[in-house]
Amino acid sequence: MIGFYILIGAISLVSWLISNTLKNKFKKYSEIQLRNGMSGAEIAEKMLADNGIFDVKVISTPGQLTDHYNPKDKTVNLSESVYSQRNAAAAAVAAHECGHAVQHAKAYSYLTMRSQLVPIVSVTSKFSQWLVIGGLVLGAASSASGIGFYVAIAGLLFMALATLFSFVTLPVEYDASNRALAWLKNKNMVSQQELAGATDALKWAARTYLVAALGSLAMLLYWGFKILGNRN
């Protein structure tokens, strides 16, 4: 189990470093005020309109970095600071979330796949690690014929679904950022300095998803080796 704790510690450290850098980046670019004077909410509403999307609402949601697009009720949810602020960071986040709305409107395949996986992964992710550990306790690492092995394999399959979800999320997030930045640039919504700040902020935001995906894959490979690599 020492290897497991080392892996968890390494993933947690990298995740913390990325998250901390992201917060600092957003703080930095929150100080760059938009020359057009538009708030995050106004940026979002204009991007939706420019893409011919009129059935999506832009609403404010409590918290910090809680911004998201909800395909079920078609709402772009912006955190309170992003919704009302008029800076490069707010513009980047607002446009990014609208990028998801554009994906939804255009039936972007990876977003569709991700939405289909959400209800499955929300259930399987709660039990995957317990099943793997339980299977190992029951002897999965030493025998391929006992109940422990099948329990552990079920846990690995659940983990594989979570890993798949993490990797499907990557193109969804990167594509949303690309759509956002292209719109901000092509519509002359921001200056060169503001665009540079928005680009850097979204780049670091995307890295949080990359770390999560790699961490999920590392955990899957670790437990897979424990179960399948040491059997007699």
JSON list of C-alpha atoms in Angstrom, two decimals, residues 8-225:
[
{"chain": "A", "resi": 8, "resn": "ILE", "atom": "CA", "xyz": [-1.91, 9.60, -4.25]},
{"chain": "A", "resi": 9, "resn": "GLY", "atom": "CA", "xyz": [0.53, 12.08, -2.72]},
{"chain": "A", "resi": 10, "resn": "ALA", "atom": "CA", "xyz": [2.19, 12.84, -6.07]},
{"chain": "A", "resi": 11, "resn": "ILE", "atom": "CA", "xyz": [-1.14, 13.34, -7.86]},
{"chain": "A", "resi": 12, "resn": "SER", "atom": "CA", "xyz": [-2.44, 15.52, -5.03]},
{"chain": "A", "resi": 13, "resn": "LEU", "atom": "CA", "xyz": [0.70, 17.67, -5.05]},
{"chain": "A", "resi": 14, "resn": "VAL", "atom": "CA", "xyz": [0.58, 18.29, -8.80]},
{"chain": "A", "resi": 15, "resn": "SER", "atom": "CA", "xyz": [-3.14, 18.98, -8.63]},
{"chain": "A", "resi": 16, "resn": "TRP", "atom": "CA", "xyz": [-2.60, 21.49, -5.81]},
{"chain": "A", "resi": 17, "resn": "LEU", "atom": "CA", "xyz": [0.18, 23.26, -7.72]},
{"chain": "A", "resi": 18, "resn": "ILE", "atom": "CA", "xyz": [-1.97, 23.57, -10.85]},
{"chain": "A", "resi": 19, "resn": "SER", "atom": "CA", "xyz": [-5.00, 24.71, -8.86]},
{"chain": "A", "resi": 20, "resn": "ASN", "atom": "CA", "xyz": [-2.99, 27.27, -6.91]},
{"chain": "A", "resi": 21, "resn": "THR", "atom": "CA", "xyz": [-1.42, 28.63, -10.11]},
{"chain": "A", "resi": 22, "resn": "LEU", "atom": "CA", "xyz": [-4.87, 28.84, -11.70]},
{"chain": "A", "resi": 23, "resn": "LYS", "atom": "CA", "xyz": [-6.20, 30.91, -8.80]},
{"chain": "A", "resi": 24, "resn": "ASN", "atom": "CA", "xyz": [-3.22, 33.25, -9.02]},
{"chain": "A", "resi": 25, "resn": "LYS", "atom": "CA", "xyz": [-3.69, 33.62, -12.78]},
{"chain": "A", "resi": 26, "resn": "PHE", "atom": "CA", "xyz": [-7.34, 34.51, -12.41]},
{"chain": "A", "resi": 27, "resn": "LYS", "atom": "CA", "xyz": [-6.50, 36.98, -9.66]},
{"chain": "A", "resi": 28, "resn": "LYS", "atom": "CA", "xyz": [-3.89, 38.58, -11.92]},
{"chain": "A", "resi": 29, "resn": "TYR", "atom": "CA", "xyz": [-6.16, 38.85, -14.94]},
{"chain": "A", "resi": 30, "resn": "SER", "atom": "CA", "xyz": [-9.05, 40.07, -12.83]},
{"chain": "A", "resi": 31, "resn": "GLU", "atom": "CA", "xyz": [-7.07, 43.29, -12.52]},
{"chain": "A", "resi": 32, "resn": "ILE", "atom": "CA", "xyz": [-7.08, 43.86, -16.29]},
{"chain": "A", "resi": 33, "resn": "GLN", "atom": "CA", "xyz": [-10.27, 45.80, -16.94]},
{"chain": "A", "resi": 34, "resn": "LEU", "atom": "CA", "xyz": [-12.00, 45.36, -20.30]},
{"chain": "A", "resi": 35, "resn": "ARG", "atom": "CA", "xyz": [-11.82, 48.35, -22.59]},
{"chain": "A", "resi": 36, "resn": "ASN", "atom": "CA", "xyz": [-15.38, 47.66, -23.79]},
{"chain": "A", "resi": 37, "resn": "GLY", "atom": "CA", "xyz": [-16.69, 47.84, -20.19]},
{"chain": "A", "resi": 38, "resn": "MET", "atom": "CA", "xyz": [-18.84, 44.71, -20.57]},
{"chain": "A", "resi": 39, "resn": "SER", "atom": "CA", "xyz": [-19.55, 42.38, -17.66]},
{"chain": "A", "resi": 40, "resn": "GLY", "atom": "CA", "xyz": [-19.15, 38.63, -17.81]},
{"chain": "A", "resi": 41, "resn": "ALA", "atom": "CA", "xyz": [-22.92, 38.27, -18.14]},
{"chain": "A", "resi": 42, "resn": "GLU", "atom": "CA", "xyz": [-23.02, 40.71, -21.05]},
{"chain": "A", "resi": 43, "resn": "ILE", "atom": "CA", "xyz": [-20.11, 38.92, -22.75]},
{"chain": "A", "resi": 44, "resn": "ALA", "atom": "CA", "xyz": [-21.97, 35.62, -22.40]},
{"chain": "A", "resi": 45, "resn": "GLU", "atom": "CA", "xyz": [-25.24, 36.98, -23.74]},
{"chain": "A", "resi": 46, "resn": "LYS", "atom": "CA", "xyz": [-23.52, 38.51, -26.77]},
{"chain": "A", "resi": 47, "resn": "MET", "atom": "CA", "xyz": [-21.60, 35.35, -27.59]},
{"chain": "A", "resi": 48, "resn": "LEU", "atom": "CA", "xyz": [-24.79, 33.30, -27.42]},
{"chain": "A", "resi": 49, "resn": "ALA", "atom": "CA", "xyz": [-26.61, 35.78, -29.65]},
{"chain": "A", "resi": 50, "resn": "ASP", "atom": "CA", "xyz": [-23.74, 35.90, -32.15]},
{"chain": "A", "resi": 51, "resn": "ASN", "atom": "CA", "xyz": [-23.99, 32.11, -32.45]},
{"chain": "A", "resi": 52, "resn": "GLY", "atom": "CA", "xyz": [-27.75, 32.22, -32.96]},
{"chain": "A", "resi": 53, "resn": "ILE", "atom": "CA", "xyz": [-28.51, 30.72, -29.55]},
{"chain": "A", "resi": 54, "resn": "PHE", "atom": "CA", "xyz": [-31.55, 32.34, -27.92]},
{"chain": "A", "resi": 55, "resn": "ASP", "atom": "CA", "xyz": [-32.90, 29.53, -25.72]},
{"chain": "A", "resi": 56, "resn": "VAL", "atom": "CA", "xyz": [-30.03, 29.55, -23.19]},
{"chain": "A", "resi": 57, "resn": "LYS", "atom": "CA", "xyz": [-30.22, 31.72, -20.06]},
{"chain": "A", "resi": 58, "resn": "VAL", "atom": "CA", "xyz": [-27.23, 33.34, -18.37]},
{"chain": "A", "resi": 59, "resn": "ILE", "atom": "CA", "xyz": [-27.62, 33.23, -14.59]},
{"chain": "A", "resi": 60, "resn": "SER", "atom": "CA", "xyz": [-25.51, 33.95, -11.51]},
{"chain": "A", "resi": 61, "resn": "THR", "atom": "CA", "xyz": [-24.49, 31.11, -9.20]},
{"chain": "A", "resi": 62, "resn": "PRO", "atom": "CA", "xyz": [-22.93, 31.34, -5.71]},
{"chain": "A", "resi": 63, "resn": "GLY", "atom": "CA", "xyz": [-19.29, 30.56, -5.03]},
{"chain": "A", "resi": 64, "resn": "GLN", "atom": "CA", "xyz": [-15.92, 31.00, -6.72]},
{"chain": "A", "resi": 65, "resn": "LEU", "atom": "CA", "xyz": [-14.87, 29.05, -9.86]},
{"chain": "A", "resi": 66, "resn": "THR", "atom": "CA", "xyz": [-18.33, 27.44, -9.84]},
{"chain": "A", "resi": 67, "resn": "ASP", "atom": "CA", "xyz": [-18.97, 28.44, -13.44]},
{"chain": "A", "resi": 68, "resn": "HIS", "atom": "CA", "xyz": [-20.53, 25.78, -15.67]},
{"chain": "A", "resi": 69, "resn": "TYR", "atom": "CA", "xyz": [-22.96, 25.12, -18.49]},
{"chain": "A", "resi": 70, "resn": "ASN", "atom": "CA", "xyz": [-25.97, 22.94, -17.69]},
{"chain": "A", "resi": 71, "resn": "PRO", "atom": "CA", "xyz": [-27.25, 21.19, -20.83]},
{"chain": "A", "resi": 72, "resn": "LYS", "atom": "CA", "xyz": [-30.34, 19.89, -19.01]},
{"chain": "A", "resi": 73, "resn": "ASP", "atom": "CA", "xyz": [-31.95, 23.27, -18.39]},
{"chain": "A", "resi": 74, "resn": "LYS", "atom": "CA", "xyz": [-29.82, 25.17, -20.93]},
{"chain": "A", "resi": 75, "resn": "THR", "atom": "CA", "xyz": [-28.27, 27.67, -18.54]},
{"chain": "A", "resi": 76, "resn": "VAL", "atom": "CA", "xyz": [-24.85, 29.28, -18.48]},
{"chain": "A", "resi": 77, "resn": "ASN", "atom": "CA", "xyz": [-24.11, 29.51, -14.75]},
{"chain": "A", "resi": 78, "resn": "LEU", "atom": "CA", "xyz": [-21.54, 32.18, -13.90]},
{"chain": "A", "resi": 79, "resn": "SER", "atom": "CA", "xyz": [-20.08, 32.64, -10.43]},
{"chain": "A", "resi": 80, "resn": "GLU", "atom": "CA", "xyz": [-20.97, 35.94, -8.82]},
{"chain": "A", "resi": 81, "resn": "SER", "atom": "CA", "xyz": [-17.59, 37.54, -9.55]},
{"chain": "A", "resi": 82, "resn": "VAL", "atom": "CA", "xyz": [-17.58, 36.47, -13.20]},
{"chain": "A", "resi": 83, "resn": "TYR", "atom": "CA", "xyz": [-21.22, 37.45, -13.73]},
{"chain": "A", "resi": 84, "resn": "SER", "atom": "CA", "xyz": [-20.77, 41.06, -12.63]},
{"chain": "A", "resi": 85, "resn": "GLN", "atom": "CA", "xyz": [-17.08, 41.83, -13.16]},
{"chain": "A", "resi": 86, "resn": "ARG", "atom": "CA", "xyz": [-15.68, 43.55, -16.24]},
{"chain": "A", "resi": 87, "resn": "ASN", "atom": "CA", "xyz": [-12.19, 42.14, -16.63]},
{"chain": "A", "resi": 88, "resn": "ALA", "atom": "CA", "xyz": [-10.17, 39.74, -18.79]},
{"chain": "A", "resi": 89, "resn": "ALA", "atom": "CA", "xyz": [-10.65, 36.79, -16.44]},
{"chain": "A", "resi": 90, "resn": "ALA", "atom": "CA", "xyz": [-14.42, 37.22, -16.35]},
{"chain": "A", "resi": 91, "resn": "ALA", "atom": "CA", "xyz": [-14.56, 37.51, -20.14]},
{"chain": "A", "resi": 92, "resn": "ALA", "atom": "CA", "xyz": [-12.51, 34.32, -20.54]},
{"chain": "A", "resi": 93, "resn": "VAL", "atom": "CA", "xyz": [-14.69, 32.27, -18.20]},
{"chain": "A", "resi": 94, "resn": "ALA", "atom": "CA", "xyz": [-17.98, 33.61, -19.55]},
{"chain": "A", "resi": 95, "resn": "ALA", "atom": "CA", "xyz": [-16.96, 32.94, -23.15]},
{"chain": "A", "resi": 96, "resn": "HIS", "atom": "CA", "xyz": [-15.66, 29.48, -22.27]},
{"chain": "A", "resi": 97, "resn": "GLU", "atom": "CA", "xyz": [-18.96, 28.43, -20.69]},
{"chain": "A", "resi": 98, "resn": "CYS", "atom": "CA", "xyz": [-20.80, 29.75, -23.72]},
{"chain": "A", "resi": 99, "resn": "GLY", "atom": "CA", "xyz": [-18.44, 27.61, -25.77]},
{"chain": "A", "resi": 100, "resn": "HIS", "atom": "CA", "xyz": [-20.14, 24.62, -24.16]},
{"chain": "A", "resi": 101, "resn": "ALA", "atom": "CA", "xyz": [-23.54, 26.02, -25.11]},
{"chain": "A", "resi": 102, "resn": "VAL", "atom": "CA", "xyz": [-22.35, 26.32, -28.71]},
{"chain": "A", "resi": 103, "resn": "GLN", "atom": "CA", "xyz": [-21.12, 22.71, -28.55]},
{"chain": "A", "resi": 104, "resn": "HIS", "atom": "CA", "xyz": [-24.55, 21.64, -27.33]},
{"chain": "A", "resi": 105, "resn": "ALA", "atom": "CA", "xyz": [-26.32, 23.55, -30.07]},
{"chain": "A", "resi": 106, "resn": "LYS", "atom": "CA", "xyz": [-24.08, 21.99, -32.70]},
{"chain": "A", "resi": 107, "resn": "ALA", "atom": "CA", "xyz": [-24.33, 18.48, -31.18]},
{"chain": "A", "resi": 108, "resn": "TYR", "atom": "CA", "xyz": [-20.57, 18.29, -30.60]},
{"chain": "A", "resi": 109, "resn": "SER", "atom": "CA", "xyz": [-19.87, 14.56, -30.37]},
{"chain": "A", "resi": 110, "resn": "TYR", "atom": "CA", "xyz": [-17.58, 14.60, -27.34]},
{"chain": "A", "resi": 111, "resn": "LEU", "atom": "CA", "xyz": [-20.02, 16.71, -25.34]},
{"chain": "A", "resi": 112, "resn": "THR", "atom": "CA", "xyz": [-22.81, 14.28, -26.25]},
{"chain": "A", "resi": 113, "resn": "MET", "atom": "CA", "xyz": [-20.67, 11.33, -25.15]},
{"chain": "A", "resi": 114, "resn": "ARG", "atom": "CA", "xyz": [-19.72, 13.09, -21.92]},
{"chain": "A", "resi": 115, "resn": "SER", "atom": "CA", "xyz": [-23.37, 13.85, -21.11]},
{"chain": "A", "resi": 116, "resn": "GLN", "atom": "CA", "xyz": [-24.26, 10.20, -21.66]},
{"chain": "A", "resi": 117, "resn": "LEU", "atom": "CA", "xyz": [-21.51, 9.09, -19.29]},
{"chain": "A", "resi": 118, "resn": "VAL", "atom": "CA", "xyz": [-22.42, 11.50, -16.46]},
{"chain": "A", "resi": 119, "resn": "PRO", "atom": "CA", "xyz": [-25.26, 9.44, -14.87]},
{"chain": "A", "resi": 120, "resn": "ILE", "atom": "CA", "xyz": [-23.25, 6.23, -15.17]},
{"chain": "A", "resi": 121, "resn": "VAL", "atom": "CA", "xyz": [-20.01, 7.59, -13.73]},
{"chain": "A", "resi": 122, "resn": "SER", "atom": "CA", "xyz": [-21.81, 9.43, -10.93]},
{"chain": "A", "resi": 123, "resn": "VAL", "atom": "CA", "xyz": [-22.83, 6.00, -9.61]},
{"chain": "A", "resi": 124, "resn": "THR", "atom": "CA", "xyz": [-19.85, 3.79, -10.49]},
{"chain": "A", "resi": 125, "resn": "SER", "atom": "CA", "xyz": [-17.24, 6.23, -9.17]},
{"chain": "A", "resi": 126, "resn": "LYS", "atom": "CA", "xyz": [-18.65, 5.87, -5.66]},
{"chain": "A", "resi": 127, "resn": "PHE", "atom": "CA", "xyz": [-18.00, 2.13, -5.54]},
{"chain": "A", "resi": 128, "resn": "SER", "atom": "CA", "xyz": [-14.99, 1.46, -7.81]},
{"chain": "A", "resi": 129, "resn": "GLN", "atom": "CA", "xyz": [-12.19, 1.77, -5.26]},
{"chain": "A", "resi": 130, "resn": "TRP", "atom": "CA", "xyz": [-14.13, -0.08, -2.57]},
{"chain": "A", "resi": 131, "resn": "LEU", "atom": "CA", "xyz": [-14.74, -2.97, -4.95]},
{"chain": "A", "resi": 132, "resn": "VAL", "atom": "CA", "xyz": [-11.07, -3.11, -5.93]},
{"chain": "A", "resi": 133, "resn": "ILE", "atom": "CA", "xyz": [-9.84, -3.06, -2.34]},
{"chain": "A", "resi": 134, "resn": "GLY", "atom": "CA", "xyz": [-12.54, -5.50, -1.27]},
{"chain": "A", "resi": 135, "resn": "GLY", "atom": "CA", "xyz": [-11.57, -7.85, -4.09]},
{"chain": "A", "resi": 136, "resn": "LEU", "atom": "CA", "xyz": [-7.91, -7.73, -3.06]},
{"chain": "A", "resi": 137, "resn": "VAL", "atom": "CA", "xyz": [-8.84, -8.50, 0.54]},
{"chain": "A", "resi": 138, "resn": "LEU", "atom": "CA", "xyz": [-10.75, -11.51, -0.76]},
{"chain": "A", "resi": 139, "resn": "GLY", "atom": "CA", "xyz": [-7.69, -12.75, -2.61]},
{"chain": "A", "resi": 140, "resn": "ALA", "atom": "CA", "xyz": [-7.98, -11.27, -6.10]},
{"chain": "A", "resi": 141, "resn": "ALA", "atom": "CA", "xyz": [-4.21, -10.85, -6.46]},
{"chain": "A", "resi": 142, "resn": "SER", "atom": "CA", "xyz": [-3.50, -14.56, -5.95]},
{"chain": "A", "resi": 143, "resn": "SER", "atom": "CA", "xyz": [-6.34, -16.31, -7.74]},
{"chain": "A", "resi": 144, "resn": "ALA", "atom": "CA", "xyz": [-8.35, -15.74, -10.91]},
{"chain": "A", "resi": 145, "resn": "SER", "atom": "CA", "xyz": [-11.08, -18.15, -9.91]},
{"chain": "A", "resi": 146, "resn": "GLY", "atom": "CA", "xyz": [-12.29, -16.79, -6.58]},
{"chain": "A", "resi": 147, "resn": "ILE", "atom": "CA", "xyz": [-15.05, -14.29, -5.90]},
{"chain": "A", "resi": 148, "resn": "GLY", "atom": "CA", "xyz": [-12.48, -11.70, -4.88]},
{"chain": "A", "resi": 149, "resn": "PHE", "atom": "CA", "xyz": [-11.07, -11.60, -8.42]},
{"chain": "A", "resi": 150, "resn": "TYR", "atom": "CA", "xyz": [-14.47, -10.91, -9.97]},
{"chain": "A", "resi": 151, "resn": "VAL", "atom": "CA", "xyz": [-15.26, -8.26, -7.39]},
{"chain": "A", "resi": 152, "resn": "ALA", "atom": "CA", "xyz": [-11.95, -6.55, -8.11]},
{"chain": "A", "resi": 153, "resn": "ILE", "atom": "CA", "xyz": [-12.48, -6.77, -11.88]},
{"chain": "A", "resi": 154, "resn": "ALA", "atom": "CA", "xyz": [-15.88, -5.09, -11.46]},
{"chain": "A", "resi": 155, "resn": "GLY", "atom": "CA", "xyz": [-14.11, -2.31, -9.57]},
{"chain": "A", "resi": 156, "resn": "LEU", "atom": "CA", "xyz": [-11.54, -1.96, -12.34]},
{"chain": "A", "resi": 157, "resn": "LEU", "atom": "CA", "xyz": [-14.29, -1.68, -14.94]},
{"chain": "A", "resi": 158, "resn": "PHE", "atom": "CA", "xyz": [-15.93, 1.06, -12.89]},
{"chain": "A", "resi": 159, "resn": "MET", "atom": "CA", "xyz": [-12.56, 2.83, -12.66]},
{"chain": "A", "resi": 160, "resn": "ALA", "atom": "CA", "xyz": [-12.12, 2.47, -16.42]},
{"chain": "A", "resi": 161, "resn": "LEU", "atom": "CA", "xyz": [-15.43, 4.26, -16.97]},
{"chain": "A", "resi": 162, "resn": "ALA", "atom": "CA", "xyz": [-14.26, 7.15, -14.76]},
{"chain": "A", "resi": 163, "resn": "THR", "atom": "CA", "xyz": [-10.97, 7.28, -16.68]},
{"chain": "A", "resi": 164, "resn": "LEU", "atom": "CA", "xyz": [-12.82, 7.30, -19.98]},
{"chain": "A", "resi": 165, "resn": "PHE", "atom": "CA", "xyz": [-14.99, 10.14, -18.69]},
{"chain": "A", "resi": 166, "resn": "SER", "atom": "CA", "xyz": [-11.91, 12.14, -17.72]},
{"chain": "A", "resi": 167, "resn": "PHE", "atom": "CA", "xyz": [-10.34, 11.76, -21.14]},
{"chain": "A", "resi": 168, "resn": "VAL", "atom": "CA", "xyz": [-13.59, 12.52, -22.98]},
{"chain": "A", "resi": 169, "resn": "THR", "atom": "CA", "xyz": [-13.77, 15.71, -20.90]},
{"chain": "A", "resi": 170, "resn": "LEU", "atom": "CA", "xyz": [-10.43, 16.94, -22.31]},
{"chain": "A", "resi": 171, "resn": "PRO", "atom": "CA", "xyz": [-11.53, 17.65, -25.90]},
{"chain": "A", "resi": 172, "resn": "VAL", "atom": "CA", "xyz": [-14.77, 19.13, -24.54]},
{"chain": "A", "resi": 173, "resn": "GLU", "atom": "CA", "xyz": [-12.88, 21.64, -22.41]},
{"chain": "A", "resi": 174, "resn": "TYR", "atom": "CA", "xyz": [-10.16, 22.46, -24.94]},
{"chain": "A", "resi": 175, "resn": "ASP", "atom": "CA", "xyz": [-12.70, 22.91, -27.73]},
{"chain": "A", "resi": 176, "resn": "ALA", "atom": "CA", "xyz": [-14.84, 25.21, -25.59]},
{"chain": "A", "resi": 177, "resn": "SER", "atom": "CA", "xyz": [-11.78, 27.37, -24.86]},
{"chain": "A", "resi": 178, "resn": "ASN", "atom": "CA", "xyz": [-10.81, 27.46, -28.53]},
{"chain": "A", "resi": 179, "resn": "ARG", "atom": "CA", "xyz": [-14.33, 28.55, -29.48]},
{"chain": "A", "resi": 180, "resn": "ALA", "atom": "CA", "xyz": [-14.28, 31.22, -26.76]},
{"chain": "A", "resi": 181, "resn": "LEU", "atom": "CA", "xyz": [-10.90, 32.67, -27.73]},
{"chain": "A", "resi": 182, "resn": "ALA", "atom": "CA", "xyz": [-11.72, 32.64, -31.44]},
{"chain": "A", "resi": 183, "resn": "TRP", "atom": "CA", "xyz": [-14.93, 34.54, -30.80]},
{"chain": "A", "resi": 184, "resn": "LEU", "atom": "CA", "xyz": [-13.27, 37.07, -28.49]},
{"chain": "A", "resi": 185, "resn": "LYS", "atom": "CA", "xyz": [-10.62, 37.72, -31.15]},
{"chain": "A", "resi": 186, "resn": "ASN", "atom": "CA", "xyz": [-12.77, 37.67, -34.29]},
{"chain": "A", "resi": 187, "resn": "LYS", "atom": "CA", "xyz": [-15.43, 39.94, -32.83]},
{"chain": "A", "resi": 188, "resn": "ASN", "atom": "CA", "xyz": [-12.80, 42.35, -31.45]},
{"chain": "A", "resi": 189, "resn": "MET", "atom": "CA", "xyz": [-14.26, 41.95, -27.99]},
{"chain": "A", "resi": 190, "resn": "VAL", "atom": "CA", "xyz": [-10.90, 42.32, -26.28]},
{"chain": "A", "resi": 191, "resn": "SER", "atom": "CA", "xyz": [-7.57, 44.08, -26.79]},
{"chain": "A", "resi": 192, "resn": "GLN", "atom": "CA", "xyz": [-4.35, 42.14, -27.42]},
{"chain": "A", "resi": 193, "resn": "GLN", "atom": "CA", "xyz": [-3.42, 42.40, -23.73]},
{"chain": "A", "resi": 194, "resn": "GLU", "atom": "CA", "xyz": [-6.87, 41.22, -22.65]},
{"chain": "A", "resi": 195, "resn": "LEU", "atom": "CA", "xyz": [-6.79, 38.34, -25.15]},
{"chain": "A", "resi": 196, "resn": "ALA", "atom": "CA", "xyz": [-3.37, 37.26, -23.91]},
{"chain": "A", "resi": 197, "resn": "GLY", "atom": "CA", "xyz": [-4.68, 37.21, -20.35]},
{"chain": "A", "resi": 198, "resn": "ALA", "atom": "CA", "xyz": [-7.80, 35.27, -21.32]},
{"chain": "A", "resi": 199, "resn": "THR", "atom": "CA", "xyz": [-5.70, 32.75, -23.26]},
{"chain": "A", "resi": 200, "resn": "ASP", "atom": "CA", "xyz": [-3.32, 32.18, -20.36]},
{"chain": "A", "resi": 201, "resn": "ALA", "atom": "CA", "xyz": [-6.17, 31.82, -17.84]},
{"chain": "A", "resi": 202, "resn": "LEU", "atom": "CA", "xyz": [-8.00, 29.24, -19.95]},
{"chain": "A", "resi": 203, "resn": "LYS", "atom": "CA", "xyz": [-4.76, 27.37, -20.61]},
{"chain": "A", "resi": 204, "resn": "TRP", "atom": "CA", "xyz": [-4.24, 26.84, -16.88]},
{"chain": "A", "resi": 205, "resn": "ALA", "atom": "CA", "xyz": [-7.89, 25.94, -16.38]},
{"chain": "A", "resi": 206, "resn": "ALA", "atom": "CA", "xyz": [-7.53, 23.21, -19.02]},
{"chain": "A", "resi": 207, "resn": "ARG", "atom": "CA", "xyz": [-4.50, 21.82, -17.20]},
{"chain": "A", "resi": 208, "resn": "THR", "atom": "CA", "xyz": [-6.63, 20.99, -14.18]},
{"chain": "A", "resi": 209, "resn": "TYR", "atom": "CA", "xyz": [-8.63, 18.61, -16.37]},
{"chain": "A", "resi": 210, "resn": "LEU", "atom": "CA", "xyz": [-5.45, 17.17, -17.88]},
{"chain": "A", "resi": 211, "resn": "VAL", "atom": "CA", "xyz": [-4.02, 16.41, -14.43]},
{"chain": "A", "resi": 212, "resn": "ALA", "atom": "CA", "xyz": [-7.31, 14.83, -13.37]},
{"chain": "A", "resi": 213, "resn": "ALA", "atom": "CA", "xyz": [-7.32, 12.59, -16.46]},
{"chain": "A", "resi": 214, "resn": "LEU", "atom": "CA", "xyz": [-3.71, 11.51, -16.01]},
{"chain": "A", "resi": 215, "resn": "GLY", "atom": "CA", "xyz": [-4.33, 10.91, -12.31]},
{"chain": "A", "resi": 216, "resn": "SER", "atom": "CA", "xyz": [-7.33, 8.74, -13.11]},
{"chain": "A", "resi": 217, "resn": "LEU", "atom": "CA", "xyz": [-5.29, 6.74, -15.63]},
{"chain": "A", "resi": 218, "resn": "ALA", "atom": "CA", "xyz": [-2.43, 6.30, -13.16]},
{"chain": "A", "resi": 219, "resn": "MET", "atom": "CA", "xyz": [-4.83, 4.94, -10.52]},
{"chain": "A", "resi": 220, "resn": "LEU", "atom": "CA", "xyz": [-6.39, 2.54, -13.04]},
{"chain": "A", "resi": 221, "resn": "LEU", "atom": "CA", "xyz": [-2.98, 1.21, -14.11]},
{"chain": "A", "resi": 222, "resn": "TYR", "atom": "CA", "xyz": [-1.79, 0.91, -10.51]},
{"chain": "A", "resi": 223, "resn": "TRP", "atom": "CA", "xyz": [-4.76, -1.16, -9.37]},
{"chain": "A", "resi": 224, "resn": "GLY", "atom": "CA", "xyz": [-4.80, -3.11, -12.61]},
{"chain": "A", "resi": 225, "resn": "PHE", "atom": "CA", "xyz": [-1.23, -4.18, -12.01]}
]
